[in-house]
PDB file of C-alpha atoms in Angstrom:
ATOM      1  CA  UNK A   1       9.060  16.932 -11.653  1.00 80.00           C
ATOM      2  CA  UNK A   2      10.092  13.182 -11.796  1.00 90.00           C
ATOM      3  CA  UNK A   3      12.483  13.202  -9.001  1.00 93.00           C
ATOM      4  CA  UNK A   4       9.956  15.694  -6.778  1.00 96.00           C
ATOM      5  CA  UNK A   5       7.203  12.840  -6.985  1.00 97.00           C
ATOM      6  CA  UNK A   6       9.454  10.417  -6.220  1.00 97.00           C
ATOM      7  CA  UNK A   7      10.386  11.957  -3.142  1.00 97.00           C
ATOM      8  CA  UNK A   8       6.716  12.400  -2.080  1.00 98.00           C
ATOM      9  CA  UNK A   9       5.679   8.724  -2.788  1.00 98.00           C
ATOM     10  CA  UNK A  10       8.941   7.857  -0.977  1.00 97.00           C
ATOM     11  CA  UNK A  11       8.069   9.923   1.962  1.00 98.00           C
ATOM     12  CA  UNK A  12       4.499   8.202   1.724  1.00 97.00           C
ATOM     13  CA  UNK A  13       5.532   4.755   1.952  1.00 96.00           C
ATOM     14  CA  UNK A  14       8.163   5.741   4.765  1.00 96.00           C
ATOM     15  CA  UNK A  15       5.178   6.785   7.041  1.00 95.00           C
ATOM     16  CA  UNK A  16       3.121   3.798   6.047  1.00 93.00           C
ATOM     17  CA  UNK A  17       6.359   1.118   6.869  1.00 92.00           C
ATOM     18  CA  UNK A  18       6.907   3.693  10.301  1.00 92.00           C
ATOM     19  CA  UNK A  19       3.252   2.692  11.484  1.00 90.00           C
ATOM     20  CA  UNK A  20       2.933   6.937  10.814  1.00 93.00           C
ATOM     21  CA  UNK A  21      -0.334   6.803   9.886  1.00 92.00           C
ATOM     22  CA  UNK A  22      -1.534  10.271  11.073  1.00 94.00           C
ATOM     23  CA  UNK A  23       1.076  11.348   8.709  1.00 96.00           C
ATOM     24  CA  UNK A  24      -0.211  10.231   5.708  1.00 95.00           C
ATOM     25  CA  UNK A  25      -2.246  13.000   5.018  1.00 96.00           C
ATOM     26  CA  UNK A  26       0.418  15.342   4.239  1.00 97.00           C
ATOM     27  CA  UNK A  27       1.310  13.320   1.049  1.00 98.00           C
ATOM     28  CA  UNK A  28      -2.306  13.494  -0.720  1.00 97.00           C
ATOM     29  CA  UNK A  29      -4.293  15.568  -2.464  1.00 97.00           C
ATOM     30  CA  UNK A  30      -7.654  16.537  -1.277  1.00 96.00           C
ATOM     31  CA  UNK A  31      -9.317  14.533  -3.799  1.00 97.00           C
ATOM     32  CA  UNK A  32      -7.571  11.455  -2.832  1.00 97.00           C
ATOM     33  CA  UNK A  33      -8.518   7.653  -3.853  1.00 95.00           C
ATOM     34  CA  UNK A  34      -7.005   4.653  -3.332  1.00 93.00           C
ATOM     35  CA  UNK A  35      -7.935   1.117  -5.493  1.00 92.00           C
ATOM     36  CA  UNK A  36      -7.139  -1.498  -3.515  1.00 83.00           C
ATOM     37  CA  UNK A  37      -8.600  -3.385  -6.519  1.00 79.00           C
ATOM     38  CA  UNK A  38      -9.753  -2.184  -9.984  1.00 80.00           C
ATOM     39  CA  UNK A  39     -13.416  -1.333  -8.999  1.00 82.00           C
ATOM     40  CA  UNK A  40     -12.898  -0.756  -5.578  1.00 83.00           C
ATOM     41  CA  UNK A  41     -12.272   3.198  -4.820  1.00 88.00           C
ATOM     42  CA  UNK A  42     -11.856   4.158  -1.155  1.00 87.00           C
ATOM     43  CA  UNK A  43     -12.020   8.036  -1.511  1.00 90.00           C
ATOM     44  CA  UNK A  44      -9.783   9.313   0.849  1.00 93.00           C
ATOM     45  CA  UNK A  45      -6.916   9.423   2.630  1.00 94.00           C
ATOM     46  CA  UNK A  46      -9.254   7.968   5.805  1.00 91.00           C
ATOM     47  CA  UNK A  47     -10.327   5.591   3.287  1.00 85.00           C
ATOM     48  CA  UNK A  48      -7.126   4.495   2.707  1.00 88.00           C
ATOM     49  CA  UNK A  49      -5.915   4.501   6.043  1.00 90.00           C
ATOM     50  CA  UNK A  50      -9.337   1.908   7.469  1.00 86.00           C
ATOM     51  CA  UNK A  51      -8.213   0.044   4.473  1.00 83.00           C
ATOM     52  CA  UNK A  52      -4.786  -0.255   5.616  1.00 85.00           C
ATOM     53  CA  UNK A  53      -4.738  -0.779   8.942  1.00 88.00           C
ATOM     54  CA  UNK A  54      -7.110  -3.081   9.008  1.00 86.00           C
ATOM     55  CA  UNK A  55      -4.606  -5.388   6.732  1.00 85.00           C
ATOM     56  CA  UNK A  56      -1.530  -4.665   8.611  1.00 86.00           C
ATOM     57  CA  UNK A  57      -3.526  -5.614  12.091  1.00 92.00           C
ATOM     58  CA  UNK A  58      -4.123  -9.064  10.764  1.00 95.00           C
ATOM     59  CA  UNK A  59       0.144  -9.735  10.560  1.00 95.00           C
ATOM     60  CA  UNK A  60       2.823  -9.270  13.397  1.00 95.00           C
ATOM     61  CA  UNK A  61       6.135  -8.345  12.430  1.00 92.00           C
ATOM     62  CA  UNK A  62       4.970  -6.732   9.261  1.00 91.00           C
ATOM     63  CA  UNK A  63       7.236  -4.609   6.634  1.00 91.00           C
ATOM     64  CA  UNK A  64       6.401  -2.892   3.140  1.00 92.00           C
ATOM     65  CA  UNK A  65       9.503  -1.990   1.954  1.00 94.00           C
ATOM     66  CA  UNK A  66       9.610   0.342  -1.073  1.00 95.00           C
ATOM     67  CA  UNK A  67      12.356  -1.390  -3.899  1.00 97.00           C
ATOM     68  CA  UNK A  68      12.260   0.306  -6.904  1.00 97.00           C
ATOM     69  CA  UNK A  69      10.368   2.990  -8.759  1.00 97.00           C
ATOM     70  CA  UNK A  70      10.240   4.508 -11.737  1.00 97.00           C
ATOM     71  CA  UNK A  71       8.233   8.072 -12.267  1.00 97.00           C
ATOM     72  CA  UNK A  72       7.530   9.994 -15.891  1.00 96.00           C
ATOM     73  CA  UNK A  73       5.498  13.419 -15.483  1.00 94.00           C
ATOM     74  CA  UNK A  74       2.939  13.272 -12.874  1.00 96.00           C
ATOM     75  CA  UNK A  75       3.020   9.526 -12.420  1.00 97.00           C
ATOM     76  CA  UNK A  76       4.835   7.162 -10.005  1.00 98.00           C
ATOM     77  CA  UNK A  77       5.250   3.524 -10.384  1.00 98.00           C
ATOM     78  CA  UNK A  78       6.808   1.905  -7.230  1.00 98.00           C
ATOM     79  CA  UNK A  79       7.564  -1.434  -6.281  1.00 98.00           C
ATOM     80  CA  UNK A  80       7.085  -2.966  -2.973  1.00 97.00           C
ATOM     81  CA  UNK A  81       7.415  -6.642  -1.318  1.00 97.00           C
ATOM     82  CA  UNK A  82       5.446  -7.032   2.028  1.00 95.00           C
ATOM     83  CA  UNK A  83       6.046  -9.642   5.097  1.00 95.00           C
ATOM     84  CA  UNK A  84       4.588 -10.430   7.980  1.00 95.00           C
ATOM     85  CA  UNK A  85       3.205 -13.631  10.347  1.00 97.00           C
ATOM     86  CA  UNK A  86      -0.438 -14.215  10.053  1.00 96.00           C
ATOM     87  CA  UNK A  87      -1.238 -13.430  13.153  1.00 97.00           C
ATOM     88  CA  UNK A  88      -5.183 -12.806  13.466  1.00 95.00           C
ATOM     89  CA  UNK A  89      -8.165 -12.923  10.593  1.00 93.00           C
ATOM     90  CA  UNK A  90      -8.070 -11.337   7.768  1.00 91.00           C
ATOM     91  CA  UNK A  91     -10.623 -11.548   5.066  1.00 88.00           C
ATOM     92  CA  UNK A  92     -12.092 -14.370   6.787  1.00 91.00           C
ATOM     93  CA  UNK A  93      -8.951 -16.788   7.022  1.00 93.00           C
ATOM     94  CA  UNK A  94      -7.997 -17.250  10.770  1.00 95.00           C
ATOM     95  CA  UNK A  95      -4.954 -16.595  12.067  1.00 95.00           C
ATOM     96  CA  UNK A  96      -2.358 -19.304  10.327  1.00 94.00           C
ATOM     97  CA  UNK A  97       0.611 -18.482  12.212  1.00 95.00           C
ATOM     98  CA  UNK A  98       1.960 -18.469   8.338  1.00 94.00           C
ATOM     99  CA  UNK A  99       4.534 -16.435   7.119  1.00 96.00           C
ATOM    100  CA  UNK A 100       3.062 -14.362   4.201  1.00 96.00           C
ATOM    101  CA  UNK A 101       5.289 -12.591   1.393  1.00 97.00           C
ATOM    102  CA  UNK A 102       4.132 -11.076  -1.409  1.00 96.00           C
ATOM    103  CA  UNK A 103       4.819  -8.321  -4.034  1.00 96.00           C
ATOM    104  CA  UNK A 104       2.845  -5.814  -4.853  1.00 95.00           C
ATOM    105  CA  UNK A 105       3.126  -2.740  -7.691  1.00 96.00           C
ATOM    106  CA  UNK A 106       1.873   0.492  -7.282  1.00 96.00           C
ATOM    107  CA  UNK A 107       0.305   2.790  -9.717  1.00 97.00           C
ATOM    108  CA  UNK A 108       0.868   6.788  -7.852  1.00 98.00           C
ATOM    109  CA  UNK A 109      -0.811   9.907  -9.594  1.00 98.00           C
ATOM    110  CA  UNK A 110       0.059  13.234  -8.248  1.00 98.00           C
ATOM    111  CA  UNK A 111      -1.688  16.310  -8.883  1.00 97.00           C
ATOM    112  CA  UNK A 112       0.448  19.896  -7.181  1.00 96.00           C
ATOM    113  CA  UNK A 113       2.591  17.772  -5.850  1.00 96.00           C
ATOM    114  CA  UNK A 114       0.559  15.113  -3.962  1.00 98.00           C
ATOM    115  CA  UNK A 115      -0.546  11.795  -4.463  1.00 98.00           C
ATOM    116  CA  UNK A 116      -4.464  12.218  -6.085  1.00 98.00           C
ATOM    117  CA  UNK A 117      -4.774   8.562  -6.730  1.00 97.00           C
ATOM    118  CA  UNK A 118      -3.179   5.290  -5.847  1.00 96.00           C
ATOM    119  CA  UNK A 119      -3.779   2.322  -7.423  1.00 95.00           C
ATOM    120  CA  UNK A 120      -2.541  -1.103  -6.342  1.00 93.00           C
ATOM    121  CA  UNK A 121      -1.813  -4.270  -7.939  1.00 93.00           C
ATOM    122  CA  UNK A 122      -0.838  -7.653  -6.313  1.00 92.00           C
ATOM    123  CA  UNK A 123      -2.489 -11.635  -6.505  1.00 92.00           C
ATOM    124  CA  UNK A 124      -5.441 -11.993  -4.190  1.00 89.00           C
ATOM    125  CA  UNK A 125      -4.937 -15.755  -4.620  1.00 92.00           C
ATOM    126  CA  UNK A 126      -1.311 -15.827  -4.340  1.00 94.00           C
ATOM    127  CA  UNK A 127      -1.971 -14.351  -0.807  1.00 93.00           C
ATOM    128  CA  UNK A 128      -4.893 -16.846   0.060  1.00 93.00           C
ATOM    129  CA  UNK A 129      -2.792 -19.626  -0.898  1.00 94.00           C
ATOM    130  CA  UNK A 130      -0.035 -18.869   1.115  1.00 94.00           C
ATOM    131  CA  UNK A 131      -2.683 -18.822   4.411  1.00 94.00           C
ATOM    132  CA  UNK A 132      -4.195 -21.517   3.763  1.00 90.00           C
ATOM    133  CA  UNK A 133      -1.589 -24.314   2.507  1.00 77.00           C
TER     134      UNK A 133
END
């Protein structure tokens, strides 16, 4: 079961990093939600996807490569590092021309053999600093 869910979340993250996004869908579960932060469920896979594109539009040149991850039973953790120039506003900081990189770790739940929930974890003010220094 290990090894078939971490094909799926592989899969997942391949579509995200190919700018796939109408294939996303076929990795979750119905009853989808993502946490971009603890308290902040977008139920979903469109939920997801607003939440995700409207990141990745902010940064040229951007990559999430998947580097590592580790699955027991029905959950996935993976680990990912993402790039990209700071090219237009995001969450209120203009456009910096900065090159951000940060790392980010990923909490996958799959339920029949797609991803129900997906919770990420990364510093908010790790990013901000690097815009705005």
């Amino acid at each position: 079961m290990s090894e078939t869910n971490k094909a799926t979340v592989r899969a997942f993250y391949e579509a995200l990093n190919d700018r796939r996004f109408d294939d996303l869908a076929q990795y979750c579960h119905p009853d989808f939600v993502f946490h971009h932060q603890v308290d902040t469920p977008h139920p979903g896979v469109a939920g997801f996807r607003a939440s995700e594109e409207k990141n990745f539009a902010a940064y040229d040149d951007w990559q999430m490569p998947l580097i590592d991850m580790i699955a027991e039973g029905d959950q996935v953790a993976a680990y990912l590092v993402f790039e990209g120039i700071h090219a237009r506003d995001w969450a209120g900081i203009p456009a910096s021309g900065c090159k951000l990189r940060f790392s980010l770790f990923m909490k996958l739940t799959l339920k029949d053999g797609l991803i129900i929930e997906k919770r990420a974890h990364f510093d908010r003010a790790d990013i901000r600093a690097q815009l705005t220094d």
